[in-house]
mmCIF file of C-alpha atoms and ligand atoms in Angstrom:
data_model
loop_
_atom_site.group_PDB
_atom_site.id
_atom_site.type_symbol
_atom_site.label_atom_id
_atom_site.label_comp_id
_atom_site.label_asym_id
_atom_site.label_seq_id
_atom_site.Cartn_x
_atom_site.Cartn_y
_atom_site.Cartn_z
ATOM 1 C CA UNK O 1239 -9.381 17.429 47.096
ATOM 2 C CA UNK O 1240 -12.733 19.407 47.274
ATOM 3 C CA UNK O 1241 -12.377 21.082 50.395
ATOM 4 C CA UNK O 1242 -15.690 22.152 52.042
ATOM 5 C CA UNK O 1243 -15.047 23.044 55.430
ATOM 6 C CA UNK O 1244 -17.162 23.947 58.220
ATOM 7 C CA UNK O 1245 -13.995 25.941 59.430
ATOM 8 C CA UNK O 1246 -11.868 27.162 57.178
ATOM 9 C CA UNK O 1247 -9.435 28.850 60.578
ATOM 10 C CA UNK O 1248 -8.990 25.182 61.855
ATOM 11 C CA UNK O 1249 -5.158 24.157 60.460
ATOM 12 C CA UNK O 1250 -6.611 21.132 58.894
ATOM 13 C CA UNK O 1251 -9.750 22.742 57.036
ATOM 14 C CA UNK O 1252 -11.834 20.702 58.878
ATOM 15 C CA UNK O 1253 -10.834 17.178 58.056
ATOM 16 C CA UNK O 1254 -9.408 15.008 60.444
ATOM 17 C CA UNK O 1255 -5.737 13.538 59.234
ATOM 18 C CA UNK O 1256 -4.240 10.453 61.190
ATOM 19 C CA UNK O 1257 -1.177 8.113 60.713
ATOM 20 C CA UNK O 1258 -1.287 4.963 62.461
ATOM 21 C CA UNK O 1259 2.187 3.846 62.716
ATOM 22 C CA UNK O 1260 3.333 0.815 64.442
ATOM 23 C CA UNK O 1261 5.444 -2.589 63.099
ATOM 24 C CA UNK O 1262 4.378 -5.256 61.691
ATOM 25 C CA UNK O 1263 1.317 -7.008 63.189
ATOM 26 C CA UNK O 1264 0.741 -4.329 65.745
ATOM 27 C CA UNK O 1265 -2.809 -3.814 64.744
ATOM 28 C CA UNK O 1266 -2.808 -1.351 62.196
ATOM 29 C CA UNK O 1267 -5.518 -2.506 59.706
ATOM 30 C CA UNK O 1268 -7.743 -3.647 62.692
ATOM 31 C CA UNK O 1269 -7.841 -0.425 64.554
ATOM 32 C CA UNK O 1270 -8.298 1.040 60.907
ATOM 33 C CA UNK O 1271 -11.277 -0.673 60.601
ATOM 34 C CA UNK O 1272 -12.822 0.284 63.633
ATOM 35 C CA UNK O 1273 -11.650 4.022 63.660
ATOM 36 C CA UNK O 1274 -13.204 4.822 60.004
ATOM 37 C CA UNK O 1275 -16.337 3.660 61.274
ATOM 38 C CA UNK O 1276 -16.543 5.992 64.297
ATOM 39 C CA UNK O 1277 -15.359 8.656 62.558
ATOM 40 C CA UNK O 1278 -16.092 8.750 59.141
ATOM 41 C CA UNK O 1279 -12.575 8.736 57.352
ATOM 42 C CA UNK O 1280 -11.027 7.204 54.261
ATOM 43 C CA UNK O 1281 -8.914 4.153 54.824
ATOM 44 C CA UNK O 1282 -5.881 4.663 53.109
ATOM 45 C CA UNK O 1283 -3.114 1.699 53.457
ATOM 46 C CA UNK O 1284 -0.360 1.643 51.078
ATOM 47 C CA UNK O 1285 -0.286 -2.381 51.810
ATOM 48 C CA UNK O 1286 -4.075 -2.690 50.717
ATOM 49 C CA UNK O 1287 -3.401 -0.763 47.489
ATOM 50 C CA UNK O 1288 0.130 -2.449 46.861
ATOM 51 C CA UNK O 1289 -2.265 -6.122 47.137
ATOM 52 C CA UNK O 1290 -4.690 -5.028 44.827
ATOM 53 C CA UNK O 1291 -1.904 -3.880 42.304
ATOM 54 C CA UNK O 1292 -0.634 -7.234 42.460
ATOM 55 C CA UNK O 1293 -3.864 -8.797 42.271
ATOM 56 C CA UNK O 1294 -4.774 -7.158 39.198
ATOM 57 C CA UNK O 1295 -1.293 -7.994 37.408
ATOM 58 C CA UNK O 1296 -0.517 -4.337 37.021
ATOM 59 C CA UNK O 1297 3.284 -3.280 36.198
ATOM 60 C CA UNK O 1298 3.536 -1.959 39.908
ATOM 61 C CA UNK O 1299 1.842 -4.688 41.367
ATOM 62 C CA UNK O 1300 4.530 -7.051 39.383
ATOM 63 C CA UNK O 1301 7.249 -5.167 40.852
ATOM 64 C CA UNK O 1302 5.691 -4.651 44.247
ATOM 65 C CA UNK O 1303 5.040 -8.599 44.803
ATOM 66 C CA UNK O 1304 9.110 -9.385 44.929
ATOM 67 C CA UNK O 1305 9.472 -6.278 47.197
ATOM 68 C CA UNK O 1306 7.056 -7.346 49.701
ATOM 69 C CA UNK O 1307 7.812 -10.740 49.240
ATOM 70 C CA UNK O 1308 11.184 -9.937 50.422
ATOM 71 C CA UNK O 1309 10.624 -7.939 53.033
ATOM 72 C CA UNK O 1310 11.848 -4.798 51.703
ATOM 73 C CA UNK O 1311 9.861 -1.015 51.041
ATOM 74 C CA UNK O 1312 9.046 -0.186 47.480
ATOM 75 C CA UNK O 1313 10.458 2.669 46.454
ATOM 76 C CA UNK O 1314 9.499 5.954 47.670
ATOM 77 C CA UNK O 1315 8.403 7.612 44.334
ATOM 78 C CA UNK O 1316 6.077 4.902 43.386
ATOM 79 C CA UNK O 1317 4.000 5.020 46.551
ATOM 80 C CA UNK O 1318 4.217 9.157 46.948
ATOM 81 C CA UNK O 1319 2.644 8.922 43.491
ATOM 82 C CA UNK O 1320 -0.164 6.552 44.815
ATOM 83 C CA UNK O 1321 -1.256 7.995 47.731
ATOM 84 C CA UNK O 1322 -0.989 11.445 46.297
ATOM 85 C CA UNK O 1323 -3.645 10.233 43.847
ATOM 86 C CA UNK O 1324 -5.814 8.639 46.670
ATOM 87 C CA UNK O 1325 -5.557 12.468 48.270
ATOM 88 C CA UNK O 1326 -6.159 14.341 45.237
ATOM 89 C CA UNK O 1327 -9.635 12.196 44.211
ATOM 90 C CA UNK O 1328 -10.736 12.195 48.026
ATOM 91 C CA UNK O 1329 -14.484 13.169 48.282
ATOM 92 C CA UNK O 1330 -14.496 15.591 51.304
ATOM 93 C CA UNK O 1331 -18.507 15.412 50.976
ATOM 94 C CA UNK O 1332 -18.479 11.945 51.511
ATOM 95 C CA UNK O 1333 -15.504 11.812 54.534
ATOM 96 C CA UNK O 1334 -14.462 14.029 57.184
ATOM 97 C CA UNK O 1335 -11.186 12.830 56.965
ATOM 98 C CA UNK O 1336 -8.211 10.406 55.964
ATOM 99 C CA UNK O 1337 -6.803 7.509 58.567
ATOM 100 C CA UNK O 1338 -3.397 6.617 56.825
ATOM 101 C CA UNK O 1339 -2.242 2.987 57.490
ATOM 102 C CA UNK O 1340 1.306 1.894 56.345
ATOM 103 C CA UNK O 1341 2.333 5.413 55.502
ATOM 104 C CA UNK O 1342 3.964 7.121 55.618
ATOM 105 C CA UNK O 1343 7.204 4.558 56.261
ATOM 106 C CA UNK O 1344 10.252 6.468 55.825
ATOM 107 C CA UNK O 1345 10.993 10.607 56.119
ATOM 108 C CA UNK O 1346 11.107 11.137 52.399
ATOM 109 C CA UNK O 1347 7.082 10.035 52.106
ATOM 110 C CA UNK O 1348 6.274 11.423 55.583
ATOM 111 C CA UNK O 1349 8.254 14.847 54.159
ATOM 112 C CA UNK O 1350 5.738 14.219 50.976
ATOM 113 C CA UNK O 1351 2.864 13.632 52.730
ATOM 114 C CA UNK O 1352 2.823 16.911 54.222
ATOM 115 C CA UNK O 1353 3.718 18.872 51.057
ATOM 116 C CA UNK O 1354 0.746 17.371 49.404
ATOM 117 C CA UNK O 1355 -1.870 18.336 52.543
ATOM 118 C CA UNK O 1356 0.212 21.718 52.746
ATOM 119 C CA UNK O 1357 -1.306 22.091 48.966
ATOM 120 C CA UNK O 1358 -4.599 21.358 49.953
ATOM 121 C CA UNK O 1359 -4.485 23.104 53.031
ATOM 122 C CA UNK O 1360 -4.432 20.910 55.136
ATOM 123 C CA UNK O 1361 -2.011 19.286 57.394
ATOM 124 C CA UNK O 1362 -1.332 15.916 60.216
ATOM 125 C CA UNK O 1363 -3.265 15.637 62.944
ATOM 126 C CA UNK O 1364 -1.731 13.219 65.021
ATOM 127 C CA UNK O 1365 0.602 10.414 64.367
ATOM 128 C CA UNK O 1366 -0.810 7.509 66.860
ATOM 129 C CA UNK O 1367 1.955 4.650 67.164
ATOM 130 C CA UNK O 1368 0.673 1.496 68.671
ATOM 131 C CA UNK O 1369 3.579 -0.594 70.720
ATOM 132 C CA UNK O 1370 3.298 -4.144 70.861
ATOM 133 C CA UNK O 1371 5.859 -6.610 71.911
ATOM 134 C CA UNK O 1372 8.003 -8.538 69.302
ATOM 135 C CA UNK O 1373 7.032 -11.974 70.332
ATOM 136 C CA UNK O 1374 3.222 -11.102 70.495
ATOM 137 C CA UNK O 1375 3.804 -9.381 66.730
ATOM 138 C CA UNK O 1376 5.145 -12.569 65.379
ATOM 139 C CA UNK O 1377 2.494 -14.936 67.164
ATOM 140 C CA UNK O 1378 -0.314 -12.504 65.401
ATOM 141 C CA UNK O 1379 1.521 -12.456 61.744
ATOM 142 C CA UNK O 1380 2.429 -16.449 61.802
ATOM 143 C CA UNK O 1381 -1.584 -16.920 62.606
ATOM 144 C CA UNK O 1382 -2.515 -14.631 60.395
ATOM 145 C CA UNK O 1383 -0.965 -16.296 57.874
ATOM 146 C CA UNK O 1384 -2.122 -19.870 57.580
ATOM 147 C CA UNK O 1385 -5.118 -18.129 55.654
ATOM 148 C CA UNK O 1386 -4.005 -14.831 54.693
ATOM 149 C CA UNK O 1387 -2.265 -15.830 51.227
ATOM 150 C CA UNK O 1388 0.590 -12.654 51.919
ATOM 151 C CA UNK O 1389 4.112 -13.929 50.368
ATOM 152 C CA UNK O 1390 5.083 -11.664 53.527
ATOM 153 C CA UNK O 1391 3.855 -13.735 56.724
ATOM 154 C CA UNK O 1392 5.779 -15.913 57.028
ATOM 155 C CA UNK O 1393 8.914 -16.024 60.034
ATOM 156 C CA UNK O 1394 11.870 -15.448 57.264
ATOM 157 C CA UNK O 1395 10.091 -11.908 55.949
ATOM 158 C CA UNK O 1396 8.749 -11.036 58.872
ATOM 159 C CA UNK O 1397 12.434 -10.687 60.402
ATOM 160 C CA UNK O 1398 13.169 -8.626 57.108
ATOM 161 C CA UNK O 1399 10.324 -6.273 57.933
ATOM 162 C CA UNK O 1400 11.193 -5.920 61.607
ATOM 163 C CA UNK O 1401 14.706 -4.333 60.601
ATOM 164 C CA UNK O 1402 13.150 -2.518 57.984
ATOM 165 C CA UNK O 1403 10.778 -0.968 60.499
ATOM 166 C CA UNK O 1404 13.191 -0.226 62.711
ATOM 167 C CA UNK O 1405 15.901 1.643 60.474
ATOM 168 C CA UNK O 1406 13.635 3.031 57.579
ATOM 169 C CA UNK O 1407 10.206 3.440 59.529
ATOM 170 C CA UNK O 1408 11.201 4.617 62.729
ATOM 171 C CA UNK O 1409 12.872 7.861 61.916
ATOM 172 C CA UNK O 1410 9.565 9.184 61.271
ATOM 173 C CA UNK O 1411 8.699 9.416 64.695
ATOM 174 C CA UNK O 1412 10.648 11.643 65.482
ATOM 175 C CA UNK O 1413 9.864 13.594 62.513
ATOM 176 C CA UNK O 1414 6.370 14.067 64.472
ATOM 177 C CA UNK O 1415 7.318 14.521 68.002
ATOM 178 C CA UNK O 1416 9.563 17.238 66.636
ATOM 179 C CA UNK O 1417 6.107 19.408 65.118
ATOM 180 C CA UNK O 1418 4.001 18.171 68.667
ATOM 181 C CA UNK O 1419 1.808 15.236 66.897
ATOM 182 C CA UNK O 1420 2.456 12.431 68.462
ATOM 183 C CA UNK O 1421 0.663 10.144 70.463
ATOM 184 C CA UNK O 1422 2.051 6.633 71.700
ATOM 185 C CA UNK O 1423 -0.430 3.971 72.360
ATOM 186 C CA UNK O 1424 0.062 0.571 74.449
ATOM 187 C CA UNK O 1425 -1.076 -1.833 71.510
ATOM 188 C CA UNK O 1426 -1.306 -5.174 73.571
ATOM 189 C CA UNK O 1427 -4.701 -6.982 75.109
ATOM 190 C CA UNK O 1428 -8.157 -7.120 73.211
ATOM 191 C CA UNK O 1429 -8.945 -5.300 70.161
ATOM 192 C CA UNK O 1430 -11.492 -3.567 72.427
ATOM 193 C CA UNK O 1431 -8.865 -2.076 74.777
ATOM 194 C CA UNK O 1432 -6.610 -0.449 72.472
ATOM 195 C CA UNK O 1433 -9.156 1.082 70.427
ATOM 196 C CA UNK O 1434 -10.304 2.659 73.388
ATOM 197 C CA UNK O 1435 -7.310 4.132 74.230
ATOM 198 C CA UNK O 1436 -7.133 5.188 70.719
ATOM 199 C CA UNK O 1437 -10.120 6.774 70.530
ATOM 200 C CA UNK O 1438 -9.073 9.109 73.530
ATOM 201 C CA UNK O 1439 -6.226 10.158 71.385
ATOM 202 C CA UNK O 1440 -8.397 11.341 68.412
ATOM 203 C CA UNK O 1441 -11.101 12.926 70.627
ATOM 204 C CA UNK O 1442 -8.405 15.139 71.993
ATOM 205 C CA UNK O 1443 -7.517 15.803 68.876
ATOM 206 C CA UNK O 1444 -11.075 16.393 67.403
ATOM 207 C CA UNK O 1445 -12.109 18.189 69.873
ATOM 208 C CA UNK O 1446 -9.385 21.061 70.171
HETATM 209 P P1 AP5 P 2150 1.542 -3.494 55.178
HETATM 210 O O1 AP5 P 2150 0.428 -4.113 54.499
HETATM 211 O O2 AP5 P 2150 1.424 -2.122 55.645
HETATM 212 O O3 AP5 P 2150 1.978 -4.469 56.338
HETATM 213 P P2 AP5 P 2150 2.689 -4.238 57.748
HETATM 214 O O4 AP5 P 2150 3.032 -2.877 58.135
HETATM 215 O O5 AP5 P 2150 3.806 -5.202 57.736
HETATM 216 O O6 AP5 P 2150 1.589 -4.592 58.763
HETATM 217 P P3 AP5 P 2150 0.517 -5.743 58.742
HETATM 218 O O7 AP5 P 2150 -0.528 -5.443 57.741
HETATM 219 O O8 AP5 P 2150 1.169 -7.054 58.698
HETATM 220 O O9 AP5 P 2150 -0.033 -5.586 60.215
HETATM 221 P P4 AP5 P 2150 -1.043 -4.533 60.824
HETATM 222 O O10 AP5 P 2150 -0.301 -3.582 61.689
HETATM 223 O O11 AP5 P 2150 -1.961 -3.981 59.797
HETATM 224 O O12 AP5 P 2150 -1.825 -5.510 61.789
HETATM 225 P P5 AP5 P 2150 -3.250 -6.226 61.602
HETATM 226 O O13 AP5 P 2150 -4.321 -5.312 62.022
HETATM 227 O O14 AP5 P 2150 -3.335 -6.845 60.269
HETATM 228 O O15 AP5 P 2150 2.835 -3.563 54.219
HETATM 229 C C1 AP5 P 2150 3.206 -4.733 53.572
HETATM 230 C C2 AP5 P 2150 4.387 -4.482 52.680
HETATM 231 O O16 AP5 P 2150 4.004 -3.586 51.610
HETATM 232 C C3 AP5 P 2150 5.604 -3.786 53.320
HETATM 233 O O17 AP5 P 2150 6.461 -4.706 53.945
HETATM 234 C C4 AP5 P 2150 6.248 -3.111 52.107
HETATM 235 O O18 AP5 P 2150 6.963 -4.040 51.332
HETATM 236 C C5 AP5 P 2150 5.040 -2.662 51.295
HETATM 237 N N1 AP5 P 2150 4.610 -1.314 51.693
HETATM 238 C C6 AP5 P 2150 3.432 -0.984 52.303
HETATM 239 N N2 AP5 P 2150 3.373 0.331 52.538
HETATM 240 C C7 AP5 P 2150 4.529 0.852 52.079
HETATM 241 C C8 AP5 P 2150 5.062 2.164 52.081
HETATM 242 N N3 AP5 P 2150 4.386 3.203 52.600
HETATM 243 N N4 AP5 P 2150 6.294 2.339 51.534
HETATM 244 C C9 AP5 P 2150 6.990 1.301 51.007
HETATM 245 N N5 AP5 P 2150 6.534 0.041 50.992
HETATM 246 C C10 AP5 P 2150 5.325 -0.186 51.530
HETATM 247 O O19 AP5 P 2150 -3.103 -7.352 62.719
HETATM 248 C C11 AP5 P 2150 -2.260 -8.464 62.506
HETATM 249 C C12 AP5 P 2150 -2.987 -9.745 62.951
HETATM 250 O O20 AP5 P 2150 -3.212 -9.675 64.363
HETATM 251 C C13 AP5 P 2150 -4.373 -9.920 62.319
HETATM 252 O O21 AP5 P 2150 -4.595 -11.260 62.057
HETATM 253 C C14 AP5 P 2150 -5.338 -9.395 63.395
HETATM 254 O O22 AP5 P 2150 -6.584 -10.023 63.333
HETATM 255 C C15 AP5 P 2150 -4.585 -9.723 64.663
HETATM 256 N N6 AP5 P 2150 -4.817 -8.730 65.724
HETATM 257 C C16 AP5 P 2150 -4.948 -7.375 65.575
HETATM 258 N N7 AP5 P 2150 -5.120 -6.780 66.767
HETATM 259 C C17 AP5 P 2150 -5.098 -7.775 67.694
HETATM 260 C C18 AP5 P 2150 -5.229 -7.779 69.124
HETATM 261 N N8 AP5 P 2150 -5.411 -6.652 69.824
HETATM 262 N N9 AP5 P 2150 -5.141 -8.977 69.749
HETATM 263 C C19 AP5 P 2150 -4.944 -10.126 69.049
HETATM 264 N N10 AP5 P 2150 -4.832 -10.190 67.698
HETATM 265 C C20 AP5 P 2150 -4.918 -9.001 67.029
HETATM 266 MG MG1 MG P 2151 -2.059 -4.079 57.690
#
């Protein structure tokens, strides 16, 4: 990472590192798309890259498309090893910051994850975890996918990654409430509203 900070003091270096956390459906990739723009930060979603892996036939994407498929994680070291890279080759010229989506999912890669900004300098800003009910999660997947092509939206998986979220993914919450970066956002109503509401989180942040 080519670190060229405005304030070197600041405990990130100057970029702006967030974690949007939240289970399946909740809104993650939206909100994603609307924060980067406001602020200027690399998208980073382990599901994105995982896609494209399979879509381009790759080893891990071969191995990633039955794990996904069947609702489970793929394994830890794989996806350390990916997003380290993403980290590593990140153009702080071009972005003031990173807005992870999808990771980290379990304490080992959130334990990672802050290793690798610790070697850089850098560190978690806030984790923001959006809260949306269970029926509205699987109403928003099952519409999602009558034109999403995901082997993973459908009602059989999307059980599978509910319980995964719940015993592998949760943990890490508390992993962040424990160091004072956590923020918990009501994910439910228009796109509009809860990026709002998001958006107050990160200027608090920002603007410390
Ligand atoms: P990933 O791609 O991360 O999927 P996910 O966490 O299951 O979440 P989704 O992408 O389904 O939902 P989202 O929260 O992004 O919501 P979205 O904005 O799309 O992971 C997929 C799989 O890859 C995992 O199961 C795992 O196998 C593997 N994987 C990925 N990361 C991994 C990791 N770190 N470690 C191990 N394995 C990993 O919204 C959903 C729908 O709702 C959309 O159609 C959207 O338009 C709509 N919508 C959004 N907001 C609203 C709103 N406010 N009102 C109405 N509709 C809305
Ligand atoms: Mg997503």
């Amino acid at each position: 990472m080519e670190m060229e900070s405005e304030n070197p003091n600041h405990p990130t270096n100057g970029l702006i590192n967030i974690i949007l956390c939240g289970a399946p459906g909740s809104g993650k990739g939206t909100q994603s798309d609307l924060i980067i723009k406001k602020y200027n930060l690399l998208h980073i979603s382990s599901g994105e890259l995982l896609r494209k892996e399979i879509a381009e036939g790759t080893e891990l994407g071969k191995e990633a498309e039955i794990v996904i498929g069947n609702g489970q994680l793929v394994r830890d070291e794989m996806i350390i090893k990916m997003i380290e890279h993403q980290i590593e080759t990140l153009d702080a010229d071009l972005y003031n910051g990173v807005i992870f989506d999808g990771f980290p999912r379990t304490l080992a890669q959130a334990e990672s994850l802050e290793r690798i900004f610790n070697e850089h300098g850098t560190t978690t800003d806030l984790l923001i975890n959006l809260q949306v009910d269970e029926d509205e999660l699987v109403k928003r997947i099952l519409s999602r996918g009558k034109t999403s092509g995901r082997n993973d939206d459908n009602l059989e998986t999307i059980r599978k990654r509910f319980d995964v979220y719940e015993k592998q993914t949760k943990p890490i919450i508390g992993f962040y409430k424990n160091i004072g970066k956590y923020a918990e956002i009501d994910g439910m109503g228009t796109m509009e509203e809860v990026f709002e509401r998001i958006t107050k989180e990160i200027d608090a942040v920002v603007n410390e």
